[in-house]
Tab-separated table of C-alpha atoms in Angstrom:
chain	number	residue	atom	x	y	z
A	1	MET	CA	-0.153	-0.037	0.086
A	2	ALA	CA	1.368	3.459	-1.097
A	3	ALA	CA	2.120	5.542	2.100
A	4	PRO	CA	-0.764	8.229	2.775
A	5	GLN	CA	0.056	11.621	1.649
A	6	ALA	CA	-0.761	14.842	3.548
A	7	ALA	CA	-2.809	17.423	1.618
A	8	CYS	CA	-0.907	20.061	-0.416
A	9	ARG	CA	-0.737	23.473	0.920
A	10	THR	CA	-0.650	26.511	-1.350
A	11	ALA	CA	0.203	29.157	1.344
A	12	THR	CA	3.755	29.240	2.674
A	13	PRO	CA	3.672	28.125	6.479
A	14	PRO	CA	5.235	30.214	9.060
A	15	ILE	CA	8.722	29.546	10.160
A	16	TRP	CA	7.905	27.908	13.377
A	17	ARG	CA	5.775	25.359	11.595
A	18	LEU	CA	8.785	24.420	9.417
A	19	ILE	CA	11.092	24.027	12.128
A	20	LEU	CA	8.574	21.649	14.100
A	21	ALA	CA	7.759	19.750	10.916
A	22	THR	CA	11.348	19.559	9.532
A	23	GLU	CA	12.756	15.983	9.842
A	24	THR	CA	16.096	14.826	8.631
A	25	PRO	CA	15.870	11.539	6.470
A	26	ARG	CA	15.008	8.586	8.666
A	27	PRO	CA	13.858	5.257	7.977
A	28	ARG	CA	10.752	5.413	9.832
A	29	THR	CA	7.739	8.121	9.210
A	30	LYS	CA	5.072	9.154	11.642
A	31	TYR	CA	1.190	9.481	10.563
A	32	TYR	CA	-1.525	10.834	13.212
A	33	ASP	CA	-4.670	8.317	13.574
A	34	HIS	CA	-7.169	10.996	14.512
A	35	SER	CA	-9.850	8.549	15.263
A	36	ASN	CA	-7.606	6.598	17.757
A	37	ASN	CA	-5.476	9.467	19.136
A	38	ARG	CA	-2.384	7.782	18.270
A	39	LEU	CA	0.816	8.046	16.086
A	40	VAL	CA	1.530	5.319	13.244
A	41	TYR	CA	5.193	4.847	12.530
A	42	ARG	CA	6.134	3.171	9.153
A	43	GLY	CA	9.394	2.155	7.429
A	44	ALA	CA	10.570	-0.947	9.008
A	45	SER	CA	8.559	-3.934	10.113
A	46	SER	CA	9.355	-4.886	13.605
A	47	ASP	CA	9.206	-8.692	12.870
A	48	GLU	CA	11.935	-11.421	14.039
A	49	GLY	CA	14.159	-10.753	10.999
A	50	TYR	CA	14.374	-7.078	11.719
A	51	TRP	CA	15.553	-7.466	15.298
A	52	ASP	CA	17.877	-10.194	14.267
A	53	GLY	CA	19.593	-8.201	11.832
A	54	HIS	CA	19.619	-5.026	14.125
A	55	TRP	CA	22.543	-5.996	16.347
A	56	SER	CA	25.832	-7.677	15.908
A	57	LYS	CA	27.483	-10.082	18.209
A	58	ALA	CA	30.162	-7.300	19.325
A	59	GLN	CA	27.397	-4.817	19.973
A	60	LEU	CA	25.402	-7.252	22.069
A	61	GLU	CA	28.498	-8.149	24.225
A	62	ARG	CA	29.399	-4.210	24.653
A	63	VAL	CA	25.747	-3.323	25.724
A	64	LEU	CA	25.573	-6.136	28.261
A	65	ARG	CA	29.159	-5.338	29.641
A	66	GLU	CA	27.883	-1.666	30.148
A	67	SER	CA	24.314	-2.675	31.541
A	68	SER	CA	25.129	-1.144	35.123
A	69	ARG	CA	25.684	2.397	33.481
A	70	SER	CA	22.898	2.568	31.217
A	71	PRO	CA	20.114	4.876	32.272
A	72	GLY	CA	17.412	2.505	31.118
A	73	CYS	CA	18.869	-0.329	33.342
A	74	ARG	CA	19.263	1.854	36.398
A	75	MET	CA	15.481	2.881	35.810
A	76	VAL	CA	14.358	-0.761	35.684
A	77	VAL	CA	16.316	-1.824	38.691
A	78	GLU	CA	15.140	1.311	40.697
A	79	VAL	CA	11.310	0.780	39.981
A	80	THR	CA	11.766	-2.974	40.467
A	81	ARG	CA	13.345	-2.384	44.012
A	82	ARG	CA	10.456	-0.098	45.053
A	83	PHE	CA	8.017	-3.004	44.635
A	84	LEU	CA	9.635	-6.152	44.793
A	85	PRO	CA	12.279	-7.468	47.074
A	86	PRO	CA	15.644	-9.146	45.795
A	87	GLY	CA	15.033	-12.906	44.953
A	88	SER	CA	11.696	-12.371	43.329
A	89	ARG	CA	11.351	-14.084	39.990
A	90	VAL	CA	11.098	-11.083	37.300
A	91	LEU	CA	10.589	-11.477	33.608
A	92	ASP	CA	11.686	-9.196	30.664
A	93	GLY	CA	9.085	-10.161	28.084
A	94	GLY	CA	10.555	-9.023	24.749
A	95	CYS	CA	14.249	-8.841	26.309
A	96	GLY	CA	15.994	-7.841	23.029
A	97	LEU	CA	19.631	-7.491	24.003
A	98	GLY	CA	19.145	-8.980	27.440
A	99	ASP	CA	20.643	-6.156	29.190
A	100	LYS	CA	17.670	-5.745	31.637
A	101	VAL	CA	17.785	-9.191	32.324
A	102	LYS	CA	21.425	-8.882	33.426
A	103	ALA	CA	20.995	-5.771	35.270
A	104	LEU	CA	18.247	-7.419	37.362
A	105	ALA	CA	20.399	-10.518	38.174
A	106	ASP	CA	23.124	-8.268	39.171
A	107	ALA	CA	20.763	-6.634	41.648
A	108	GLY	CA	19.837	-9.696	43.235
A	109	TYR	CA	16.749	-10.849	41.491
A	110	GLU	CA	15.939	-14.126	39.650
A	111	SER	CA	15.595	-12.594	36.251
A	112	TYR	CA	14.394	-14.294	32.972
A	113	GLY	CA	13.924	-13.000	29.537
A	114	VAL	CA	12.180	-14.346	26.307
A	115	ASP	CA	12.199	-12.702	22.970
A	116	TYR	CA	11.099	-13.986	19.441
A	117	ALA	CA	14.345	-12.942	17.743
A	118	SER	CA	15.753	-16.438	17.474
A	119	ARG	CA	19.407	-15.436	16.374
A	120	ILE	CA	19.665	-12.924	19.080
A	121	VAL	CA	18.550	-15.373	21.700
A	122	ALA	CA	21.081	-18.060	20.295
A	123	THR	CA	23.897	-15.506	20.466
A	124	LEU	CA	22.941	-14.385	23.964
A	125	ASN	CA	22.711	-18.139	24.972
A	126	ALA	CA	26.197	-18.907	23.608
A	127	SER	CA	28.066	-15.780	24.889
A	128	PHE	CA	25.988	-15.543	28.399
A	129	PRO	CA	24.836	-18.698	29.297
A	130	GLU	CA	24.432	-17.549	32.899
A	131	LEU	CA	21.401	-15.514	31.552
A	132	ARG	CA	17.976	-17.314	31.698
A	133	ILE	CA	16.887	-16.154	27.978
A	134	SER	CA	14.764	-18.313	25.841
A	135	HIS	CA	13.101	-18.013	22.437
A	136	CYS	CA	9.299	-17.577	22.481
A	137	ASP	CA	6.428	-15.537	21.556
A	138	VAL	CA	5.087	-13.044	24.560
A	139	ARG	CA	1.506	-14.146	23.731
A	140	ARG	CA	2.457	-17.877	24.570
A	141	ILE	CA	5.288	-18.187	27.284
A	142	GLU	CA	6.006	-21.680	28.233
A	143	VAL	CA	5.841	-21.387	32.069
A	144	SER	CA	3.236	-22.442	34.603
A	145	ASP	CA	0.623	-20.103	35.991
A	146	GLY	CA	1.695	-17.562	38.551
A	147	PHE	CA	5.284	-18.194	38.090
A	148	TYR	CA	6.633	-14.620	38.193
A	149	HIS	CA	6.534	-11.998	40.800
A	150	GLY	CA	7.168	-9.222	38.357
A	151	TYR	CA	6.928	-8.787	34.515
A	152	TRP	CA	8.599	-5.968	32.511
A	153	SER	CA	7.286	-5.412	29.142
A	154	LEU	CA	9.741	-2.688	27.691
A	155	GLY	CA	8.609	-1.124	24.457
A	156	VAL	CA	6.598	-4.239	23.368
A	157	ILE	CA	2.869	-3.685	23.105
A	158	GLU	CA	3.137	-0.857	20.502
A	159	HIS	CA	4.474	-3.456	18.047
A	160	PHE	CA	1.296	-5.290	17.626
A	161	TYR	CA	-0.937	-3.571	14.891
A	162	ASP	CA	-3.944	-5.599	15.855
A	163	GLY	CA	-3.560	-4.765	19.537
A	164	TYR	CA	-2.134	-6.139	22.678
A	165	ASP	CA	-4.941	-7.908	24.569
A	166	ALA	CA	-3.221	-11.262	24.044
A	167	ILE	CA	-0.107	-10.135	25.638
A	168	ILE	CA	-1.959	-8.764	28.633
A	169	ALA	CA	-3.977	-11.928	28.876
A	170	GLU	CA	-0.857	-14.020	29.011
A	171	ALA	CA	0.769	-11.593	31.518
A	172	TYR	CA	-2.354	-12.030	33.708
A	173	ARG	CA	-1.717	-15.777	33.500
A	174	ILE	CA	1.960	-16.029	34.554
A	175	ILE	CA	2.060	-13.398	37.106
A	176	ALA	CA	1.319	-14.355	40.574
A	177	PRO	CA	-1.682	-12.863	42.436
A	178	SER	CA	-0.733	-9.310	43.793
A	179	GLY	CA	2.431	-9.642	41.586
A	180	LEU	CA	3.579	-6.561	39.215
A	181	LEU	CA	3.325	-5.659	35.602
A	182	PHE	CA	5.826	-3.042	34.474
A	183	VAL	CA	4.757	-1.519	31.029
A	184	THR	CA	6.631	1.054	28.825
A	185	VAL	CA	5.205	2.405	25.659
A	186	PRO	CA	5.802	5.356	23.431
A	187	ALA	CA	3.527	8.265	24.586
A	188	MET	CA	1.167	10.823	23.222
A	189	SER	CA	3.173	13.330	24.832
A	190	PRO	CA	1.813	17.001	25.467
A	191	LEU	CA	4.288	18.006	22.744
A	192	ARG	CA	3.041	15.305	20.427
A	193	ARG	CA	-0.660	16.233	21.147
A	194	LEU	CA	0.391	19.858	20.351
A	195	LYS	CA	1.663	18.796	17.078
A	196	ALA	CA	-1.246	16.497	16.122
A	197	LYS	CA	-3.615	19.474	16.858
A	198	ALA	CA	-1.389	21.938	14.546
A	199	GLY	CA	-1.491	19.350	11.938
A	200	LEU	CA	2.001	18.649	11.684
A	201	TYR	CA	1.795	15.005	10.973
A	202	ARG	CA	0.612	13.135	7.944
A	203	PRO	CA	-2.799	12.033	8.225
A	204	TRP	CA	-3.535	8.294	8.866
A	205	PRO	CA	-6.571	7.041	6.817
A	206	THR	CA	-9.329	5.517	8.851
A	207	ASP	CA	-9.806	2.506	6.485
A	208	ALA	CA	-6.025	1.926	5.997
A	209	PRO	CA	-5.293	-1.947	5.959
A	210	THR	CA	-2.162	-3.097	8.088
A	211	PRO	CA	0.826	-1.761	6.291
A	212	ASP	CA	3.590	-4.207	5.364
A	213	ASP	CA	6.329	-1.765	6.816
A	214	PHE	CA	4.352	-0.969	9.985
A	215	TYR	CA	6.814	-0.420	12.912
A	216	GLN	CA	5.022	0.897	16.130
A	217	PHE	CA	2.412	3.142	17.656
A	218	ALA	CA	2.851	6.166	20.133
A	219	LEU	CA	-0.316	5.541	22.314
A	220	PRO	CA	-2.475	7.664	24.503
A	221	GLY	CA	-1.747	6.717	28.230
A	222	ALA	CA	-5.568	6.958	29.530
A	223	GLY	CA	-6.320	4.347	26.941
A	224	ILE	CA	-3.610	1.997	27.921
A	225	ALA	CA	-4.366	2.044	31.623
A	226	ALA	CA	-8.115	1.471	31.134
A	227	ARG	CA	-7.404	-1.471	28.607
A	228	VAL	CA	-4.838	-3.206	31.041
A	229	GLN	CA	-7.146	-2.637	34.122
A	230	ARG	CA	-10.063	-4.186	32.145
A	231	GLN	CA	-7.961	-7.426	31.835
A	232	GLY	CA	-7.470	-7.820	35.759
A	233	PHE	CA	-4.943	-5.287	36.752
A	234	GLU	CA	-5.068	-2.316	39.128
A	235	LEU	CA	-3.052	0.667	38.121
A	236	LEU	CA	-0.528	1.988	40.743
A	237	GLU	CA	1.507	4.439	39.147
A	238	ARG	CA	2.090	6.186	35.617
A	239	ARG	CA	5.148	8.195	34.859
A	240	PRO	CA	6.438	10.151	32.035
A	241	LEU	CA	9.984	9.271	30.777
A	242	ASN	CA	12.542	10.124	28.147
A	243	GLY	CA	11.893	13.847	27.769
A	244	ILE	CA	15.025	14.408	25.877
A	245	THR	CA	14.565	11.429	23.476
A	246	GLY	CA	11.128	12.906	22.786
A	247	LEU	CA	12.286	16.377	22.189
A	248	SER	CA	15.017	15.109	19.819
A	249	ASP	CA	12.378	12.943	17.992
A	250	GLU	CA	9.950	15.795	17.424
A	251	PHE	CA	12.402	18.546	16.951
A	252	PRO	CA	15.299	17.005	14.641
A	253	LEU	CA	17.078	20.228	14.158
A	254	LEU	CA	17.985	19.950	18.004
A	255	ARG	CA	19.209	16.309	17.912
A	256	TRP	CA	22.977	17.312	17.966
A	257	PRO	CA	22.771	20.051	20.886
A	258	LEU	CA	20.489	17.389	22.709
A	259	LYS	CA	23.141	14.802	22.722
A	260	VAL	CA	25.417	17.258	24.362
A	261	VAL	CA	22.697	17.845	27.107
A	262	TRP	CA	22.181	14.092	27.551
A	263	LYS	CA	26.076	13.694	28.259
A	264	LEU	CA	26.356	16.733	30.364
A	265	ALA	CA	23.097	17.350	32.212
A	266	TYR	CA	20.837	14.186	31.879
A	267	ARG	CA	19.350	14.333	35.143
A	268	PRO	CA	18.044	17.814	35.406
A	269	ALA	CA	17.242	17.857	31.794
A	270	GLU	CA	14.928	14.849	32.462
A	271	ARG	CA	13.210	16.401	35.158
A	272	LEU	CA	12.545	19.521	33.231
A	273	LEU	CA	11.420	17.956	30.004
A	274	ALA	CA	9.752	14.519	30.896
A	275	GLY	CA	6.268	16.134	31.569
A	276	PHE	CA	6.197	17.844	28.386
A	277	SER	CA	8.128	15.922	25.656
A	278	ASN	CA	8.222	12.353	27.062
A	279	HIS	CA	8.985	9.757	24.461
A	280	THR	CA	7.630	7.096	26.947
A	281	ASP	CA	5.198	6.472	29.591
A	282	LEU	CA	5.791	4.076	32.342
A	283	PHE	CA	2.950	1.949	34.134
A	284	VAL	CA	2.907	0.090	37.210
A	285	PHE	CA	0.116	-2.446	37.506
A	286	ARG	CA	-0.624	-4.813	40.285
A	287	ARG	CA	-2.421	-8.082	39.072
A	288	LEU	CA	-5.740	-8.778	41.015
A	289	ALA	CA	-6.602	-12.028	42.459
A	290	GLN	CA	-9.676	-12.546	40.116
A	291	LEU	CA	-10.796	-11.017	36.824
């Protein structure tokens, strides 16, 4: 299917619109789906082959060696410590490089990872056999009911064009009663909502079929919270994350200066930006005893 095209404008837009809308060439393009209040990212299908080809063995090993210094890994460990004691069984569903699995293990948790990128999993099993990482689909995880005390879903549910109900249903099955589900997902931040309202994204047609090159959604947080709670969970916390990343993604002309900010003033910049330009929302849910 050809990419939907924005309507042509004859008048020259003001300079602020040009700055906001300008994007450097990137493999993915964003569209605004007005009927569902979400962004649709196209340009690279997020299937098994994509992830298998995304990382080399050397890159995997470097990321795992440096996992203790990664802001993402530190966040996962800090949040997990707030809700679960060391020794708890914690799954990273869609673990990718396995760095969060290693960081949790180093922090004293009985950590596990699953992913459907078979080559990456095989490489991790060969290079880091001490990590409990296996190949499977997050909609069908081969483990007994209620096995895990906690489950991290880090940037996974947004890659499923037809929805994520099956992922949440499986999470409910494998998390123990009163266990925790941690979800991160690209967000419809205040900045993205402003851009959508200003018409700065290409429109997504309401009757568009599933595109072959669909990558992910950016989703409204209220909808995620309501949908997960309908499947047997209670929302404990919602937090905006990754304000620098979100600002860089939406203001490409600031990408290089923001890299300097990331290196020199990461924490204060995040505190300033997260509530406005967050790329990601973090949700913490507790599994209820009964649906």
